[in-house]
mmCIF file of C-alpha atoms and ligand atoms in Angstrom:
data_model
loop_
_atom_site.group_PDB
_atom_site.id
_atom_site.type_symbol
_atom_site.label_atom_id
_atom_site.label_comp_id
_atom_site.label_asym_id
_atom_site.label_seq_id
_atom_site.Cartn_x
_atom_site.Cartn_y
_atom_site.Cartn_z
ATOM 1 C CA MET A 87 0.000 0.000 0.000
ATOM 2 C CA LYS A 88 1.468 3.351 -1.097
ATOM 3 C CA THR A 89 1.394 6.311 1.287
ATOM 4 C CA VAL A 90 2.878 9.822 1.478
ATOM 5 C CA LYS A 91 5.986 8.160 2.908
ATOM 6 C CA SER A 92 6.399 6.068 -0.276
ATOM 7 C CA PHE A 93 6.749 9.288 -2.290
ATOM 8 C CA GLN A 94 9.632 10.548 -0.141
ATOM 9 C CA LYS A 95 11.260 7.105 -0.129
ATOM 10 C CA LEU A 96 11.162 6.961 -3.928
ATOM 11 C CA LYS A 97 12.705 10.422 -4.197
ATOM 12 C CA ASP A 98 15.410 9.627 -1.642
ATOM 13 C CA SER A 99 16.298 6.378 -3.416
ATOM 14 C CA GLY A 100 16.508 8.178 -6.773
ATOM 15 C CA GLU A 101 13.675 6.139 -8.278
ATOM 16 C CA LYS A 102 11.277 8.196 -10.392
ATOM 17 C CA ILE A 103 7.701 8.589 -9.127
ATOM 18 C CA VAL A 104 5.079 7.651 -11.719
ATOM 19 C CA MET A 105 1.652 9.253 -11.511
ATOM 20 C CA LEU A 106 -1.299 9.212 -13.900
ATOM 21 C CA THR A 107 -4.845 10.521 -13.827
ATOM 22 C CA ALA A 108 -7.934 8.320 -13.588
ATOM 23 C CA TYR A 109 -11.573 9.307 -13.520
ATOM 24 C CA ASP A 110 -13.365 5.945 -13.593
ATOM 25 C CA TYR A 111 -13.422 2.454 -12.062
ATOM 26 C CA SER A 112 -11.971 0.426 -14.944
ATOM 27 C CA THR A 113 -9.103 2.849 -15.685
ATOM 28 C CA ALA A 114 -8.236 2.881 -11.978
ATOM 29 C CA GLN A 115 -8.113 -0.939 -12.027
ATOM 30 C CA VAL A 116 -5.606 -0.898 -14.901
ATOM 31 C CA LEU A 117 -3.404 1.726 -13.213
ATOM 32 C CA GLU A 118 -3.361 -0.306 -10.009
ATOM 33 C CA GLU A 119 -2.492 -3.468 -11.943
ATOM 34 C CA ALA A 120 0.414 -1.578 -13.550
ATOM 35 C CA GLY A 121 1.685 -0.510 -10.121
ATOM 36 C CA ILE A 122 1.457 3.248 -10.741
ATOM 37 C CA ASP A 123 2.823 5.100 -7.666
ATOM 38 C CA GLY A 124 -0.022 7.601 -7.385
ATOM 39 C CA ILE A 125 -3.357 8.214 -9.105
ATOM 40 C CA LEU A 126 -4.733 11.738 -9.456
ATOM 41 C CA VAL A 127 -8.436 12.318 -9.900
ATOM 42 C CA GLY A 128 -7.630 15.600 -11.619
ATOM 43 C CA ASP A 129 -10.081 18.397 -12.282
ATOM 44 C CA SER A 130 -9.006 17.918 -15.922
ATOM 45 C CA LEU A 131 -11.899 15.447 -15.880
ATOM 46 C CA ALA A 132 -14.119 18.495 -16.326
ATOM 47 C CA MET A 133 -12.994 18.667 -19.961
ATOM 48 C CA VAL A 134 -11.872 15.096 -20.594
ATOM 49 C CA ALA A 135 -14.770 13.183 -19.001
ATOM 50 C CA LEU A 136 -17.569 15.766 -18.877
ATOM 51 C CA GLY A 137 -16.870 17.859 -21.962
ATOM 52 C CA TYR A 138 -16.869 21.138 -20.039
ATOM 53 C CA ARG A 139 -15.104 24.130 -21.621
ATOM 54 C CA ASP A 140 -12.501 24.305 -18.827
ATOM 55 C CA THR A 141 -11.932 23.319 -15.218
ATOM 56 C CA TYR A 142 -13.777 26.337 -13.776
ATOM 57 C CA ILE A 143 -17.200 24.738 -13.960
ATOM 58 C CA ILE A 144 -16.732 21.504 -12.019
ATOM 59 C CA THR A 145 -17.804 21.389 -8.366
ATOM 60 C CA ALA A 146 -16.532 19.431 -5.366
ATOM 61 C CA ASP A 147 -19.746 17.374 -5.346
ATOM 62 C CA GLU A 148 -19.227 16.343 -8.969
ATOM 63 C CA MET A 149 -15.556 15.503 -8.310
ATOM 64 C CA GLN A 150 -16.611 13.334 -5.378
ATOM 65 C CA VAL A 151 -18.499 10.934 -7.683
ATOM 66 C CA PHE A 152 -15.320 10.300 -9.725
ATOM 67 C CA VAL A 153 -13.156 9.945 -6.610
ATOM 68 C CA LYS A 154 -15.570 7.245 -5.371
ATOM 69 C CA ALA A 155 -15.332 5.329 -8.662
ATOM 70 C CA VAL A 156 -11.523 5.514 -8.791
ATOM 71 C CA SER A 157 -11.087 4.509 -5.165
ATOM 72 C CA LYS A 158 -13.271 1.435 -5.760
ATOM 73 C CA GLY A 159 -11.168 0.444 -8.788
ATOM 74 C CA ALA A 160 -7.792 1.027 -7.100
ATOM 75 C CA LYS A 161 -8.323 -0.020 -3.492
ATOM 76 C CA ASN A 162 -4.598 -0.368 -2.726
ATOM 77 C CA SER A 163 -3.353 2.727 -4.546
ATOM 78 C CA PHE A 164 -2.464 6.183 -3.313
ATOM 79 C CA ILE A 165 -5.238 8.397 -4.665
ATOM 80 C CA VAL A 166 -5.039 12.183 -4.762
ATOM 81 C CA ALA A 167 -8.211 14.205 -5.338
ATOM 82 C CA ASP A 168 -7.959 17.591 -7.010
ATOM 83 C CA MET A 169 -9.818 20.358 -5.210
ATOM 84 C CA PRO A 170 -11.695 22.203 -7.969
ATOM 85 C CA PHE A 171 -11.913 25.965 -8.547
ATOM 86 C CA MET A 172 -13.519 27.888 -5.656
ATOM 87 C CA SER A 173 -14.080 24.741 -3.604
ATOM 88 C CA TYR A 174 -11.430 25.882 -1.099
ATOM 89 C CA ASN A 175 -10.922 29.603 -1.711
ATOM 90 C CA ILE A 176 -13.809 31.165 0.229
ATOM 91 C CA ASN A 177 -12.603 30.329 3.721
ATOM 92 C CA VAL A 178 -10.725 27.606 5.596
ATOM 93 C CA GLU A 179 -13.957 25.988 6.823
ATOM 94 C CA GLN A 180 -15.243 25.627 3.244
ATOM 95 C CA GLY A 181 -11.865 24.237 2.167
ATOM 96 C CA LEU A 182 -11.769 21.733 5.012
ATOM 97 C CA GLU A 183 -15.348 20.640 4.418
ATOM 98 C CA ASN A 184 -14.715 19.964 0.716
ATOM 99 C CA ALA A 185 -11.344 18.328 1.420
ATOM 100 C CA SER A 186 -13.062 15.997 3.877
ATOM 101 C CA LYS A 187 -15.633 15.086 1.179
ATOM 102 C CA MET A 188 -12.740 13.877 -1.022
ATOM 103 C CA ILE A 189 -11.247 11.778 1.765
ATOM 104 C CA LYS A 190 -14.646 10.303 2.650
ATOM 105 C CA ALA A 191 -15.056 9.452 -1.059
ATOM 106 C CA GLY A 192 -11.860 7.361 -0.863
ATOM 107 C CA ALA A 193 -8.950 9.706 -1.638
ATOM 108 C CA SER A 194 -5.758 9.482 0.416
ATOM 109 C CA ALA A 195 -4.812 13.137 -0.156
ATOM 110 C CA ILE A 196 -5.912 16.326 -1.894
ATOM 111 C CA LYS A 197 -4.205 18.686 -4.354
ATOM 112 C CA LEU A 198 -4.348 22.467 -3.982
ATOM 113 C CA GLU A 199 -3.133 24.964 -6.587
ATOM 114 C CA GLY A 200 -0.935 27.958 -5.789
ATOM 115 C CA CYS A 201 0.812 29.340 -2.750
ATOM 116 C CA ASN A 202 -0.220 32.393 -0.750
ATOM 117 C CA LYS A 203 -0.818 33.066 2.937
ATOM 118 C CA TYR A 204 -4.331 31.695 2.755
ATOM 119 C CA ILE A 205 -3.300 28.469 0.985
ATOM 120 C CA LEU A 206 -0.502 27.949 3.512
ATOM 121 C CA THR A 207 -3.006 28.281 6.385
ATOM 122 C CA LEU A 208 -5.380 25.861 4.678
ATOM 123 C CA ILE A 209 -2.569 23.336 4.160
ATOM 124 C CA GLN A 210 -1.739 23.552 7.855
ATOM 125 C CA ARG A 211 -5.385 23.017 8.856
ATOM 126 C CA CYS A 212 -5.710 20.066 6.456
ATOM 127 C CA LEU A 213 -2.608 18.436 7.917
ATOM 128 C CA GLU A 214 -3.872 19.012 11.472
ATOM 129 C CA SER A 215 -7.039 17.188 10.382
ATOM 130 C CA GLY A 216 -5.096 14.286 8.874
ATOM 131 C CA ILE A 217 -5.424 15.267 5.216
ATOM 132 C CA PRO A 218 -2.132 15.141 3.245
ATOM 133 C CA VAL A 219 -1.704 17.857 0.624
ATOM 134 C CA LEU A 220 -0.011 17.783 -2.786
ATOM 135 C CA GLY A 221 0.968 21.310 -3.906
ATOM 136 C CA HIS A 222 0.751 22.580 -7.500
ATOM 137 C CA LEU A 223 2.910 25.422 -8.876
ATOM 138 C CA GLY A 224 4.051 26.807 -12.222
ATOM 139 C CA PHE A 225 1.080 26.908 -14.559
ATOM 140 C CA THR A 226 -1.976 26.576 -12.347
ATOM 141 C CA PRO A 227 -5.063 26.135 -14.581
ATOM 142 C CA GLN A 228 -7.450 27.528 -11.953
ATOM 143 C CA LEU A 229 -5.623 30.893 -12.267
ATOM 144 C CA MET A 230 -5.633 30.777 -16.082
ATOM 145 C CA ASN A 231 -7.760 33.913 -16.396
ATOM 146 C CA THR A 232 -5.433 35.973 -14.234
ATOM 147 C CA ILE A 233 -2.289 34.456 -15.796
ATOM 148 C CA GLY A 234 -3.709 35.218 -19.264
ATOM 149 C CA GLY A 235 -4.001 31.765 -20.842
ATOM 150 C CA HIS A 236 -1.860 28.658 -21.140
ATOM 151 C CA LYS A 237 1.529 30.290 -20.549
ATOM 152 C CA ILE A 238 4.877 28.668 -19.774
ATOM 153 C CA GLN A 239 5.951 29.764 -16.286
ATOM 154 C CA GLY A 240 9.421 30.349 -14.812
ATOM 155 C CA LYS A 241 10.891 31.612 -18.076
ATOM 156 C CA THR A 242 13.528 33.774 -16.383
ATOM 157 C CA ALA A 243 15.949 33.115 -13.521
ATOM 158 C CA GLU A 244 14.007 35.603 -11.400
ATOM 159 C CA MET A 245 10.666 33.879 -12.061
ATOM 160 C CA THR A 246 12.252 30.482 -11.373
ATOM 161 C CA GLU A 247 13.519 31.774 -8.010
ATOM 162 C CA GLU A 248 9.981 32.997 -7.233
ATOM 163 C CA ILE A 249 8.514 29.553 -7.949
ATOM 164 C CA LEU A 250 11.264 27.962 -5.851
ATOM 165 C CA ALA A 251 10.458 30.323 -2.958
ATOM 166 C CA SER A 252 6.782 29.267 -3.181
ATOM 167 C CA ALA A 253 7.745 25.585 -3.370
ATOM 168 C CA GLN A 254 9.904 25.978 -0.273
ATOM 169 C CA LYS A 255 6.940 27.536 1.551
ATOM 170 C CA LEU A 256 4.760 24.583 0.521
ATOM 171 C CA GLU A 257 7.447 22.202 1.743
ATOM 172 C CA LYS A 258 7.689 24.042 5.069
ATOM 173 C CA ALA A 259 3.891 24.022 5.395
ATOM 174 C CA GLY A 260 3.974 20.216 5.096
ATOM 175 C CA CYS A 261 3.038 19.338 1.487
ATOM 176 C CA PHE A 262 4.306 15.821 0.778
ATOM 177 C CA ALA A 263 5.178 16.730 -2.844
ATOM 178 C CA VAL A 264 4.575 19.481 -5.370
ATOM 179 C CA VAL A 265 3.406 19.341 -8.977
ATOM 180 C CA LEU A 266 5.423 21.606 -11.308
ATOM 181 C CA GLU A 267 3.432 22.343 -14.450
ATOM 182 C CA LEU A 268 4.564 23.875 -17.746
ATOM 183 C CA MET A 269 8.006 25.362 -17.217
ATOM 184 C CA PRO A 270 11.463 25.074 -18.804
ATOM 185 C CA LYS A 271 13.205 21.838 -17.844
ATOM 186 C CA GLU A 272 16.160 23.726 -16.355
ATOM 187 C CA SER A 273 13.831 25.707 -14.056
ATOM 188 C CA ALA A 274 12.066 22.566 -12.825
ATOM 189 C CA GLU A 275 15.385 20.794 -12.281
ATOM 190 C CA TYR A 276 16.731 23.756 -10.289
ATOM 191 C CA ILE A 277 13.600 23.817 -8.111
ATOM 192 C CA THR A 278 13.771 20.045 -7.604
ATOM 193 C CA LYS A 279 17.422 20.218 -6.515
ATOM 194 C CA ASN A 280 16.596 22.865 -3.932
ATOM 195 C CA LEU A 281 13.719 20.997 -2.286
ATOM 196 C CA SER A 282 13.651 18.016 0.055
ATOM 197 C CA ILE A 283 10.146 16.903 -0.961
ATOM 198 C CA PRO A 284 9.580 15.316 -4.397
ATOM 199 C CA THR A 285 8.485 17.308 -7.442
ATOM 200 C CA ILE A 286 6.069 15.795 -9.946
ATOM 201 C CA GLY A 287 6.491 17.328 -13.374
ATOM 202 C CA ILE A 288 3.980 17.862 -16.144
ATOM 203 C CA GLY A 289 5.463 19.695 -19.123
ATOM 204 C CA ALA A 290 8.471 20.459 -16.918
ATOM 205 C CA GLY A 291 11.169 18.180 -18.323
ATOM 206 C CA ALA A 292 12.969 15.160 -16.957
ATOM 207 C CA GLY A 293 14.670 16.784 -13.972
ATOM 208 C CA CYS A 294 11.695 16.360 -11.616
ATOM 209 C CA SER A 295 11.426 13.564 -9.039
ATOM 210 C CA GLY A 296 8.509 12.093 -10.964
ATOM 211 C CA GLN A 297 6.015 12.662 -13.752
ATOM 212 C CA ILE A 298 2.279 12.956 -14.191
ATOM 213 C CA VAL A 299 0.200 13.218 -17.359
ATOM 214 C CA VAL A 300 -3.459 12.901 -18.232
ATOM 215 C CA THR A 301 -4.017 9.215 -19.043
ATOM 216 C CA ASP A 302 -6.516 9.960 -21.814
ATOM 217 C CA ASP A 303 -3.835 12.125 -23.493
ATOM 218 C CA ILE A 304 -1.118 9.441 -23.572
ATOM 219 C CA LEU A 305 -3.646 6.840 -24.724
ATOM 220 C CA GLY A 306 -4.806 9.094 -27.567
ATOM 221 C CA LYS A 307 -8.386 8.921 -26.339
ATOM 222 C CA TYR A 308 -8.987 12.631 -25.690
ATOM 223 C CA THR A 309 -8.302 14.430 -28.956
ATOM 224 C CA ASP A 310 -9.743 17.953 -28.482
ATOM 225 C CA PHE A 311 -6.314 19.311 -27.602
ATOM 226 C CA THR A 312 -2.933 17.600 -27.205
ATOM 227 C CA PRO A 313 -0.231 19.616 -25.411
ATOM 228 C CA LYS A 314 3.367 19.542 -26.749
ATOM 229 C CA PHE A 315 4.569 17.703 -23.643
ATOM 230 C CA VAL A 316 2.348 14.666 -24.272
ATOM 231 C CA LYS A 317 3.855 11.490 -25.706
ATOM 232 C CA LYS A 318 1.210 9.194 -27.193
ATOM 233 C CA TYR A 319 1.532 5.511 -26.303
ATOM 234 C CA ALA A 320 -1.644 4.430 -28.104
ATOM 235 C CA ASN A 321 -4.338 5.759 -30.389
ATOM 236 C CA LEU A 322 -7.456 4.666 -28.553
ATOM 237 C CA HIS A 323 -9.578 7.138 -30.479
ATOM 238 C CA ASP A 324 -8.916 5.184 -33.684
ATOM 239 C CA VAL A 325 -9.168 1.796 -31.947
ATOM 240 C CA VAL A 326 -12.599 2.727 -30.553
ATOM 241 C CA LEU A 327 -13.767 4.326 -33.809
ATOM 242 C CA ASN A 328 -12.763 1.275 -35.887
ATOM 243 C CA SER A 329 -14.439 -1.106 -33.432
ATOM 244 C CA VAL A 330 -17.646 0.939 -33.342
ATOM 245 C CA ASN A 331 -17.698 1.066 -37.153
ATOM 246 C CA GLU A 332 -17.232 -2.706 -37.384
ATOM 247 C CA TYR A 333 -20.029 -3.263 -34.850
ATOM 248 C CA LYS A 334 -22.283 -0.915 -36.826
ATOM 249 C CA LYS A 335 -21.552 -2.799 -40.075
ATOM 250 C CA ASP A 336 -22.152 -6.192 -38.403
ATOM 251 C CA VAL A 337 -25.542 -5.101 -37.025
ATOM 252 C CA LYS A 338 -26.635 -3.537 -40.313
ATOM 253 C CA GLU A 339 -25.643 -6.690 -42.235
ATOM 254 C CA GLY A 340 -27.172 -9.115 -39.730
ATOM 255 C CA ILE A 341 -23.774 -10.597 -38.818
ATOM 256 C CA PHE A 342 -24.145 -9.633 -35.142
ATOM 257 C CA PRO A 343 -25.510 -11.213 -33.037
ATOM 258 C CA SER A 344 -24.677 -14.674 -34.359
ATOM 259 C CA ASP A 345 -25.668 -17.973 -32.652
ATOM 260 C CA ASN A 346 -22.487 -17.593 -30.557
ATOM 261 C CA GLU A 347 -23.874 -14.520 -28.855
ATOM 262 C CA SER A 348 -27.486 -15.784 -28.593
ATOM 263 C CA PHE A 349 -29.486 -17.944 -26.154
ATOM 264 C CA GLU A 350 -31.579 -20.904 -27.362
ATOM 265 C CA LEU A 351 -35.098 -21.869 -26.394
ATOM 266 C CA ASP A 352 -35.624 -25.627 -25.836
ATOM 267 C CA ILE A 353 -37.084 -27.389 -28.941
ATOM 268 C CA GLU A 354 -40.290 -28.365 -27.056
ATOM 269 C CA GLU A 355 -40.853 -24.751 -26.072
ATOM 270 C CA GLN A 356 -40.167 -23.621 -29.627
ATOM 271 C CA GLU A 357 -42.835 -26.025 -30.889
ATOM 272 C CA LYS A 358 -45.368 -24.596 -28.440
ATOM 273 C CA LEU A 359 -44.722 -21.133 -29.855
ATOM 274 C CA CYS A 360 -45.482 -22.379 -33.374
HETATM 275 O O1 LIG B 553 -6.242 18.080 -13.385
HETATM 276 C C1 LIG B 553 -5.213 17.461 -13.703
HETATM 277 O O2 LIG B 553 -5.278 16.441 -14.379
HETATM 278 C C2 LIG B 553 -3.938 18.010 -13.221
HETATM 279 C C3 LIG B 553 -2.620 17.615 -13.819
HETATM 280 C C4 LIG B 553 -1.502 17.866 -12.872
HETATM 281 C C5 LIG B 553 -2.477 16.344 -14.497
HETATM 282 O O3 LIG B 553 -3.963 18.811 -12.341
#
């Protein structure tokens, strides 16, 4: 069973930490079977699973449904639940209440974006309540409107130092690891070297302690938008499309269902029907 301690152990031993997203029961089962170190029920599910325009729309109650499904599929995995936009920003009580919903739904930890005085207080209160927190710095999608779009962060030495200072505050506050999203690989490597806790990169190069990507992206299942940092390991969109087309053809031509996929009525009963 993986815990927050496993993350630190992996970093200290020099072994890379492998994380992926999951939003449903059967994907979670596969990730657990593959021995993935941590599963994130990311708010990216707003777009990928629900077709929303962005992550702003999804609520904590909606996220909870997906956390429940994933935790049922990956009972022995370390599951992190993303806290969606405005589900923790109003006050500490609101943040704690929504964080506790994620834990009750089966998550082992939560993820919070950004680092300011308020977030640091919330992290402290979560930890006092027994809720581990994964930080998230660099490009933070929930601040996209104030950042001004999908922009690479930490593009200068000064900006990199600023992100490092925030990461060090998150470390001091007790985060067990921090996600570094969308930044030059040298910046992420510099931040990683100056932290004790692990960094989990996404679009941040190979110098982080581990990596995370959206599973549907690497499987080629979600095709609305593919970021530059995604490597595709499959083309599930085409696999699914071809299979659906074959099924459609079989039904139209009367090939499916065949006797193999059908149940038979006893001869005597058939005769009665006649
Ligand atoms: O929502 C998400 O999937 C994320 C990424 C870090 C993968 O936050």
